[in-house]
XYZ file of C-alpha atoms in Angstrom:
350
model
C -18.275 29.287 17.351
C -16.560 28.777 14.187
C -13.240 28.870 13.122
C -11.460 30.597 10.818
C -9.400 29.437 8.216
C -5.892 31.753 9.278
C -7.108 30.334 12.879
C -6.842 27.205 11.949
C -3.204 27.347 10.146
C -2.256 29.103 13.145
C -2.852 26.400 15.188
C -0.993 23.942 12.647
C 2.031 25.568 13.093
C 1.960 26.139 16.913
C 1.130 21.734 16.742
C 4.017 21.385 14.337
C 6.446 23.460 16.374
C 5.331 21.258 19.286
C 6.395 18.352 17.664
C 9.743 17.397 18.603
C 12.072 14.860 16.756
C 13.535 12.382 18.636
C 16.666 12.466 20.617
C 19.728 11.788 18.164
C 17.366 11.737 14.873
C 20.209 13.353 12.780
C 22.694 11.372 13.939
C 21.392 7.600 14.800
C 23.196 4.765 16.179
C 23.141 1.779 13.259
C 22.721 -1.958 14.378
C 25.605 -4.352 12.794
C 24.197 -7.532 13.262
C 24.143 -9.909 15.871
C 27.675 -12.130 15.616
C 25.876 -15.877 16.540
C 22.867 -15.506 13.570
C 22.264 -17.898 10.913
C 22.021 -17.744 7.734
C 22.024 -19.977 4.192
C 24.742 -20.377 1.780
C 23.341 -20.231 -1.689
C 25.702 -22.107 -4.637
C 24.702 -21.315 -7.868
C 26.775 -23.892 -9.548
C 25.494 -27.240 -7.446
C 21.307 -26.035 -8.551
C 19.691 -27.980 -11.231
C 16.462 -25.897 -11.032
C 14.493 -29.077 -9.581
C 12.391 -26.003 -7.691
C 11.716 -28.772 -4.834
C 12.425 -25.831 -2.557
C 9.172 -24.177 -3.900
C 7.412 -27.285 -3.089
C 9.221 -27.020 0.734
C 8.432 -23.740 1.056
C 4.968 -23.576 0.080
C 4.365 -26.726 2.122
C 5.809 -25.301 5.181
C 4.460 -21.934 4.896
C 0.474 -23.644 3.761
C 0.449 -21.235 0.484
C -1.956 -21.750 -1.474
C -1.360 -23.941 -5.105
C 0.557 -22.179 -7.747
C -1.156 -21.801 -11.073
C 1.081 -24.023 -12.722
C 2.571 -27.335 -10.869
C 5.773 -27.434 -9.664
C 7.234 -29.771 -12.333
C 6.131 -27.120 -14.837
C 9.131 -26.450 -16.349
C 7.619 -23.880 -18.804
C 7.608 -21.187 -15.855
C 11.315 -21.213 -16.461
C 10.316 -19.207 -19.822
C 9.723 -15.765 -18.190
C 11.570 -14.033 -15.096
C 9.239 -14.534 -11.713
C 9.608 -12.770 -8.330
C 8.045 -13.352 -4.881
C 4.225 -12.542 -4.110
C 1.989 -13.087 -1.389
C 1.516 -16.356 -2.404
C 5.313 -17.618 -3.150
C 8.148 -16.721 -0.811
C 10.519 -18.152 -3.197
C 11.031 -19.023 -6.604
C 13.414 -19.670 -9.158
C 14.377 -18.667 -12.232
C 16.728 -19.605 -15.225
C 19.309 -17.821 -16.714
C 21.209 -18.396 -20.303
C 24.351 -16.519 -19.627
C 26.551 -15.947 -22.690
C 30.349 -17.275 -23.008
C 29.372 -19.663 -19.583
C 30.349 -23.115 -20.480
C 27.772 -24.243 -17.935
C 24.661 -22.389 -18.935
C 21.741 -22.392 -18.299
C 22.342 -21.429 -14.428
C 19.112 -21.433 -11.782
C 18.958 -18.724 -9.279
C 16.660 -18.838 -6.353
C 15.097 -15.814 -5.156
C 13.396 -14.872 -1.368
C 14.133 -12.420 1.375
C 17.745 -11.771 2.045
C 17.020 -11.221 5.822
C 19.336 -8.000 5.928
C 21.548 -7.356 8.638
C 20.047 -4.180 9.046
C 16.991 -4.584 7.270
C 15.537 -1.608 4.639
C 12.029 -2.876 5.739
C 12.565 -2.429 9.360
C 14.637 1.079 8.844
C 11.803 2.502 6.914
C 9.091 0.915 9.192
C 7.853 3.594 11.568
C 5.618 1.345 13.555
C 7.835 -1.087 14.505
C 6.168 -4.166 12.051
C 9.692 -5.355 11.192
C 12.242 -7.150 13.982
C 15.841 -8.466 12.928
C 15.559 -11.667 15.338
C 19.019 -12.717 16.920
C 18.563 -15.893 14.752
C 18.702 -14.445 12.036
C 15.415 -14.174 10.181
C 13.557 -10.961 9.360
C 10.397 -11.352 10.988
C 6.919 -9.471 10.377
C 4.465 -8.489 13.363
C 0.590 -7.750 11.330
C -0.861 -7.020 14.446
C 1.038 -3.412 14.320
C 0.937 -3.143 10.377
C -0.941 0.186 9.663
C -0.632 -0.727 5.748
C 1.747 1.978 5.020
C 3.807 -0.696 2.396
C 6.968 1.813 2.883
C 8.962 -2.082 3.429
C 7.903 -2.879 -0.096
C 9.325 0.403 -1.388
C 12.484 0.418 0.799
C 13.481 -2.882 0.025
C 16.405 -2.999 -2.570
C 15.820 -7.026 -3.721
C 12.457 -5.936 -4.259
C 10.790 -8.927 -1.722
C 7.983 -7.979 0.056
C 4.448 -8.154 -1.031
C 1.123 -6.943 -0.243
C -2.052 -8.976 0.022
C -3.941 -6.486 -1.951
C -6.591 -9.185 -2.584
C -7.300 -9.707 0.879
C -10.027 -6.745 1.380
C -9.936 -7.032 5.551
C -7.232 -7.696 7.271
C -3.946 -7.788 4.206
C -0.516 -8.418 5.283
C 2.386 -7.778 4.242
C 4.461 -11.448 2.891
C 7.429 -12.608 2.408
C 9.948 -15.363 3.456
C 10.564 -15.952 7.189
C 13.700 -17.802 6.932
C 11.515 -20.641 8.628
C 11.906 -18.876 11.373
C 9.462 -21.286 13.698
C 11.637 -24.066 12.565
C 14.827 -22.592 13.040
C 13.394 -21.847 16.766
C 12.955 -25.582 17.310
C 16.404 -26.870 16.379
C 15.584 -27.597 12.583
C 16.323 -26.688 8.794
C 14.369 -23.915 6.893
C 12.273 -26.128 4.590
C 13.610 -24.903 1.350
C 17.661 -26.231 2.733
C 16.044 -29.735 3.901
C 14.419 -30.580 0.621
C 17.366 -29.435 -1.872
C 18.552 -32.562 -3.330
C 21.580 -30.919 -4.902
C 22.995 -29.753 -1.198
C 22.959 -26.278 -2.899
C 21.512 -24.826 0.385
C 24.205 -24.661 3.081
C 22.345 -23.920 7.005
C 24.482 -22.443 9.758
C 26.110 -19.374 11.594
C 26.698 -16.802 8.915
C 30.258 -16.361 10.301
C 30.662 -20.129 9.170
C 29.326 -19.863 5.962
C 31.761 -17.105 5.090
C 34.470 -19.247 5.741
C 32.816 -22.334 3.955
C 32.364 -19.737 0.892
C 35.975 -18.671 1.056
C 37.042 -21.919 1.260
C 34.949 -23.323 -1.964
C 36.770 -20.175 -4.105
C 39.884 -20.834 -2.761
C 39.833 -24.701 -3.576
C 37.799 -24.082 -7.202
C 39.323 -20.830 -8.547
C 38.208 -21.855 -12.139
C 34.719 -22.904 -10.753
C 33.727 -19.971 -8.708
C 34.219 -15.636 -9.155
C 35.693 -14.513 -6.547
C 32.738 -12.541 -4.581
C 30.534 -13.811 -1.901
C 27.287 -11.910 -2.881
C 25.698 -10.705 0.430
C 29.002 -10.438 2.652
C 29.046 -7.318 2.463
C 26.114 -5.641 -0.506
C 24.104 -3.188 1.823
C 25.617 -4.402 5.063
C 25.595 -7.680 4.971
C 22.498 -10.168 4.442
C 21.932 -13.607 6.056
C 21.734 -15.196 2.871
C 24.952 -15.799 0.638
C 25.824 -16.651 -2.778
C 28.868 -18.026 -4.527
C 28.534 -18.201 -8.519
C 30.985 -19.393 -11.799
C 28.415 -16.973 -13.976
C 28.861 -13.297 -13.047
C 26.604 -12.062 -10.820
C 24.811 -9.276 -12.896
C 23.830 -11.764 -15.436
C 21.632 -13.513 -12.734
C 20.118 -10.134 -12.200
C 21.273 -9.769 -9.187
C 22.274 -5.912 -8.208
C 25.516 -4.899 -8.297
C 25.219 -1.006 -7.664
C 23.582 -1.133 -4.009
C 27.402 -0.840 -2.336
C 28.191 -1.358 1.141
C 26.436 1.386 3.043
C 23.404 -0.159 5.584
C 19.916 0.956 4.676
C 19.523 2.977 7.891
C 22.296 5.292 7.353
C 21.230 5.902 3.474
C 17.522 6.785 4.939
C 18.311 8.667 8.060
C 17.613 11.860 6.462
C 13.924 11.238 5.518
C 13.023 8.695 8.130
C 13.629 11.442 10.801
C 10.991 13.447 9.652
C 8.930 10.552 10.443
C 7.506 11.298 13.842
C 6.941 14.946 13.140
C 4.668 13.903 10.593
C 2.801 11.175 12.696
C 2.753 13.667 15.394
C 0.994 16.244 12.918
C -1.061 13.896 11.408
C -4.030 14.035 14.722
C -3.566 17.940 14.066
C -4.397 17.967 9.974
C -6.816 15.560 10.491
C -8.617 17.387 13.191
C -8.189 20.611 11.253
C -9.819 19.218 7.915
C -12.672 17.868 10.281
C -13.520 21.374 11.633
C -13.154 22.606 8.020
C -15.495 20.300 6.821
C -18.000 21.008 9.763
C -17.672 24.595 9.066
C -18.223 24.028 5.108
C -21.251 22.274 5.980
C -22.788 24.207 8.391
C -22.367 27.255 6.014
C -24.114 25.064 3.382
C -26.635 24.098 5.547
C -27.278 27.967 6.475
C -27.652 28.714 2.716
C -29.811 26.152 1.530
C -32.132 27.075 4.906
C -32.047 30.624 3.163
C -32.691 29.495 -0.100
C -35.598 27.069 1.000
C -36.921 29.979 3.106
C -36.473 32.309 -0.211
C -38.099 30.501 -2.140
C -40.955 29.848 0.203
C -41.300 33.769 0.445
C -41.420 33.977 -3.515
C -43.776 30.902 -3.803
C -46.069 32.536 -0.828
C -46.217 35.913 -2.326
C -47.065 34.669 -6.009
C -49.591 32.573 -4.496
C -51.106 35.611 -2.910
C -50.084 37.622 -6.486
C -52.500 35.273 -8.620
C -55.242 35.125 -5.388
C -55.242 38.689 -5.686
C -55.587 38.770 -9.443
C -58.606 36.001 -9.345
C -60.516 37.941 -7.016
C -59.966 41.212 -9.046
C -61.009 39.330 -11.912
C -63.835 37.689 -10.081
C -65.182 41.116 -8.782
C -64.726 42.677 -12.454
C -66.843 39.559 -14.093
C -69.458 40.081 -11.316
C -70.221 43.656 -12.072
C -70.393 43.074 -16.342
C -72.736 40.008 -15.118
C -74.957 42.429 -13.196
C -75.025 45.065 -14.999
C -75.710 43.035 -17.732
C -78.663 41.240 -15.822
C -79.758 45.023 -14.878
C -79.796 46.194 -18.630
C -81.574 43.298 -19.611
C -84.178 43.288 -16.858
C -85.074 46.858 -18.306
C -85.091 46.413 -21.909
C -87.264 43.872 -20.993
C -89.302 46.204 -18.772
C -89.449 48.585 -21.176
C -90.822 45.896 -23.903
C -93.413 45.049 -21.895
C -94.440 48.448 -21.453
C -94.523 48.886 -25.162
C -96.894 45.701 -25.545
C -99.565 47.250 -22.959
C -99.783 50.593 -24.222
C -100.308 48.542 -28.221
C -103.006 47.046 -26.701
């Protein structure tokens, strides 16, 4: 039996109705952290863009080469940003009226306190680890890649060369190494001590304590403190922040609470999703069994006409047949007497 098409949207909105948000959707309880994490202290002014964090990194992570080598310093010449292949880099900056230009900045996941990826993740791929680290679960991934476009530093990235089984990557804070007592790889292989390892609490102070001490050295901001919540990665700089491109309009507010609104409609729409789909395949089985129907009719149609014009030009032939056959004997007739009657003639000469 088929089904009709105001059936069908019908039944989409008795599905939808069905589909209740969850408890508290519109007003959601916001995670602040947990108070023991670690995190790195980033200092702007002790880097000498050596990039032997890259090399740490990519070791530690087994990334494949980069195009250039690391002691390329011509990759300096053009702003970079993560990929699935490098979970950190770093860049120069020239910054104008800065006696100590050029400055290095390097970039990688900030590890959010309360993470954009993991707010706008409805599938659970993202976890905010009680160490610290952002981590990513593939197994659960459904490819969505609403992380990348949540994500205010612009971090993650998506495998999209990887045709079976992409990911989405980005820096793990070493988490595995952090888990067994030692230093993310890019903090152990700094040579400057630019990287500073430990509870994010104590970093904080260590920060305030550097600005304090160096008022002429440092501005007095610890980038990350506070910028969308608070991230697990801190920076101190002499050059102003916004010339090292890093943004200055994201404000205090958490992720979460800035994409409650939309992110509650969320499970509605997975819930509905089963429906649609299920509606568009009995649409498309009704489509096709009402093309199926006319091309049978067609086929048989045309059969009929093919059939009957067959028999039309049969018909025809043996009228045409029948008419030849009756000139050819009465033809064979005339001449049988004229030939008669010659022979007739001939006798009665004689």
């Amino acid at each position: 039996m088929g089904t009709s098409r105001r059936s069908f949207i019908k039944w989409v909105a008795a599905a939808g109705a069905s589909v209740a948000l969850p408890k508290g959707a519109s007003a959601q309880e916001y995670f602040t952290g947990y108070p023991d994490s670690y995190g790195v202290l980033y200092d702007t002014t002790l880097c000498i863009g050596c990039r032997s964090c890259e090399v740490a990194c990519n070791k530690v992570n087994n990334l494949p080469p980069p195009d250039k080598p690391f002691d390329d310093k011509s990759v300096f010449e053009e702003k970079r940003r993560t990929d699935d292949k490098a979970f950190t880099v770093v860049n120069k900056y020239d910054v104008k009226n800065y006696p100590k230009s050029p400055v290095y900045r390097k970039i990688q996941c900030n590890h959010c306190l309360e993470p954009a990826c993991a707010s706008a993740c409805f599938v659970g791929a993202f976890t905010k680890t009680p160490e610290g680290p952002v981590i990513y679960n593939p197994s659960v991934c459904v490819g969505c890649r609403y992380c990348i476009m949540a994500c205010p530093f612009a971090i993650p990235a998506y495998e999209y060369n990887e045709a079976l089984k992409p990911k989405v990557m980005k820096c793990t804070l070493c988490y595995p190494r952090i888990k067994e007592g030692e230093l993310p790889g890019c903090v152990e292989a700094c040579p400057m001590e630019a990287l500073t390892f430990g509870k994010r609490n104590d970093l904080i102070s260590i920060a305030r304590e550097r600005i304090r001490k160096h008022p002429n050295r440092y501005i007095n901001h610890i980038y990350g403190e506070r910028e969308m919540g608070g991230t697990s990665w801190l920076y101190i700089s002499g050059a102003p922040f916004e010339e090292l491109d890093f943004r200055i309009d994201l404000g205090d507010t958490p992720a979460p609470k800035l994409t409650s609104g939309a992110l509650s409609m969320v499970p509605m729409i997975i819930g509905l999703w089963p429906v649609l789909l299920g509606g568009i395949y009995l649409i498309n089985q009704r489509k096709e069994k009402i093309e199926r129907e006319e091309k049978q009719t067609a086929v048989q149609r045309a059969v009929a006409e093919t059939k009957k014009e067959a028999e039309d030009k049969i018909k025809a032939a043996e009228e045409k047949f029948k008419q030849q056959k009756e000139i050819a004997v009465e033809k064979a007739i005339k001449k049988a007497l004229e030939e008669a009657e010659k022979k007739k003639g001939d006798e009665e000469a004689n």
